[in-house]
Tab-separated table of C-alpha atoms in Angstrom:
chain	number	residue	atom	x	y	z
A	207	VAL	CA	-5.299	-86.887	309.205
A	208	GLN	CA	-8.956	-86.653	310.255
A	209	LEU	CA	-10.256	-85.862	313.767
A	210	GLN	CA	-13.549	-87.308	314.889
A	211	ALA	CA	-14.934	-85.809	317.983
A	212	SER	CA	-17.847	-87.147	320.005
A	213	GLY	CA	-19.517	-86.721	323.374
A	214	GLY	CA	-21.097	-83.241	323.502
A	215	GLY	CA	-24.675	-82.718	324.766
A	216	LEU	CA	-26.927	-80.953	327.266
A	217	VAL	CA	-26.253	-81.217	330.877
A	218	GLN	CA	-27.426	-79.415	334.040
A	219	THR	CA	-25.210	-77.328	336.069
A	220	GLY	CA	-22.785	-79.433	338.224
A	221	GLY	CA	-23.071	-82.328	335.875
A	222	SER	CA	-20.454	-84.095	333.824
A	223	LEU	CA	-19.692	-84.832	330.154
A	224	ARG	CA	-16.834	-86.643	328.459
A	225	LEU	CA	-15.594	-85.548	325.104
A	226	SER	CA	-13.432	-87.899	322.949
A	227	CYS	CA	-11.499	-87.181	319.683
A	228	ALA	CA	-9.820	-89.843	317.618
A	229	ALA	CA	-7.129	-89.062	315.084
A	230	SER	CA	-7.084	-91.277	311.963
A	231	GLY	CA	-5.001	-91.512	308.924
A	232	SER	CA	-1.726	-93.126	307.858
A	233	GLY	CA	1.957	-92.358	308.053
A	234	PHE	CA	1.779	-89.718	310.671
A	235	SER	CA	2.843	-89.125	314.276
A	236	LEU	CA	1.153	-86.858	316.747
A	237	GLU	CA	2.847	-83.954	318.444
A	238	SER	CA	-0.030	-82.786	320.584
A	239	MET	CA	-3.725	-83.001	320.939
A	240	GLY	CA	-6.143	-80.742	322.722
A	241	TRP	CA	-9.501	-78.966	323.024
A	242	TYR	CA	-10.488	-75.548	322.249
A	243	ARG	CA	-13.950	-73.935	322.782
A	244	GLN	CA	-15.786	-71.082	321.322
A	245	ALA	CA	-18.812	-69.519	323.052
A	246	PRO	CA	-21.264	-67.257	321.154
A	247	GLY	CA	-19.697	-63.802	320.474
A	248	LYS	CA	-16.318	-64.837	321.913
A	249	GLN	CA	-13.037	-65.922	320.531
A	250	ARG	CA	-11.921	-69.435	320.419
A	251	GLU	CA	-9.879	-70.274	323.420
A	252	SER	CA	-7.699	-73.157	324.472
A	253	VAL	CA	-9.091	-75.387	327.088
A	254	ALA	CA	-6.492	-78.118	327.500
A	255	THR	CA	-3.526	-79.477	325.580
A	256	VAL	CA	-1.388	-82.519	325.985
A	257	ASP	CA	1.987	-83.262	324.571
A	258	TRP	CA	1.584	-86.578	322.792
A	259	ASN	CA	5.078	-87.895	323.184
A	260	SER	CA	5.593	-87.043	326.971
A	261	GLY	CA	1.993	-87.208	328.050
A	262	VAL	CA	2.499	-83.976	329.803
A	263	VAL	CA	-0.378	-81.598	329.989
A	264	THR	CA	0.871	-78.337	328.645
A	265	ASN	CA	-2.000	-76.104	329.695
A	266	TYR	CA	-5.357	-75.937	331.214
A	267	GLU	CA	-7.497	-72.891	330.793
A	268	PRO	CA	-7.560	-71.442	334.413
A	269	SER	CA	-11.316	-71.476	334.742
A	270	VAL	CA	-11.290	-75.212	334.071
A	271	GLN	CA	-8.364	-76.205	336.279
A	272	GLY	CA	-9.499	-78.698	338.806
A	273	ARG	CA	-12.719	-79.520	337.009
A	274	PHE	CA	-11.627	-80.758	333.609
A	275	THR	CA	-9.086	-83.502	332.930
A	276	ILE	CA	-7.431	-84.298	329.613
A	277	SER	CA	-6.157	-87.751	328.948
A	278	THR	CA	-4.946	-89.836	326.085
A	279	ASP	CA	-5.261	-93.368	324.735
A	280	ALA	CA	-2.035	-93.733	322.689
A	281	ALA	CA	-3.085	-96.995	321.085
A	282	LYS	CA	-6.262	-95.475	319.696
A	283	LYS	CA	-4.729	-91.967	319.047
A	284	THR	CA	-7.531	-90.662	321.036
A	285	VAL	CA	-7.790	-87.709	323.496
A	286	HIS	CA	-10.408	-87.432	326.107
A	287	LEU	CA	-11.686	-84.404	328.053
A	288	GLN	CA	-13.457	-85.350	331.165
A	289	MET	CA	-15.599	-82.284	332.278
A	290	ASN	CA	-16.934	-82.280	335.827
A	291	SER	CA	-18.703	-79.695	337.940
A	292	LEU	CA	-19.875	-78.014	334.655
A	293	LYS	CA	-21.006	-74.381	334.768
A	294	SER	CA	-23.203	-72.359	332.438
A	295	GLU	CA	-20.087	-70.505	331.337
A	296	ASP	CA	-18.794	-73.754	329.869
A	297	THR	CA	-21.373	-73.660	327.319
A	298	ALA	CA	-19.642	-73.521	323.982
A	299	VAL	CA	-18.756	-75.449	320.876
A	300	TYR	CA	-15.752	-77.548	321.639
A	301	PHE	CA	-13.229	-78.258	319.068
A	302	CYS	CA	-10.505	-80.936	318.926
A	303	HIS	CA	-7.188	-79.880	317.759
A	304	ALA	CA	-4.088	-81.859	316.714
A	305	ARG	CA	-0.583	-81.056	315.755
A	306	TRP	CA	1.126	-83.712	313.777
A	307	ARG	CA	3.778	-84.544	311.170
A	308	TYR	CA	4.314	-87.189	308.457
A	309	TYR	CA	6.975	-89.695	309.447
A	310	GLY	CA	10.405	-88.505	308.476
A	311	ARG	CA	9.287	-84.929	308.049
A	312	THR	CA	10.033	-81.927	310.260
A	313	TYR	CA	7.167	-79.728	309.236
A	314	VAL	CA	4.356	-79.726	311.861
A	315	ARG	CA	0.850	-79.539	310.556
A	316	GLU	CA	-2.420	-78.949	312.445
A	317	ASN	CA	-5.993	-80.064	312.023
A	318	TRP	CA	-9.223	-79.232	313.534
A	319	GLY	CA	-12.148	-81.524	314.207
A	320	ARG	CA	-15.781	-80.463	313.703
A	321	GLY	CA	-17.071	-78.763	316.795
A	322	THR	CA	-19.311	-80.554	319.252
A	323	GLN	CA	-21.786	-78.555	321.234
A	324	VAL	CA	-21.719	-78.573	325.000
A	325	THR	CA	-24.668	-76.805	326.750
A	326	VAL	CA	-24.862	-76.441	330.426
A	327	SER	CA	-28.328	-75.466	331.693
A	328	SER	CA	-28.980	-73.854	335.079
């Protein structure tokens, strides 16, 4: 399974960006997809995660609640992160994350996409 992320960039404070991440491969089913971020000198943190089967968002990092929205396109095995009202503290490298399993198997695996830089300038 490969994860291809896109949509990062430079935006001014208060602006918006939309990140997308598509999962590709064969013979697998997704368990969850989500986004993490890592700012310079800080640990990677979870931003938002969605359970793939139910579509239920299982978490939003408190500081993004109400500003970020995670959504899915099941047919394209893609997860989006709409980021509005961006703040300088949202500046980080954003990583797509997926938990998945091969059909007929119980072992859940996880993959990370390459990070995409989001820079919010004041």
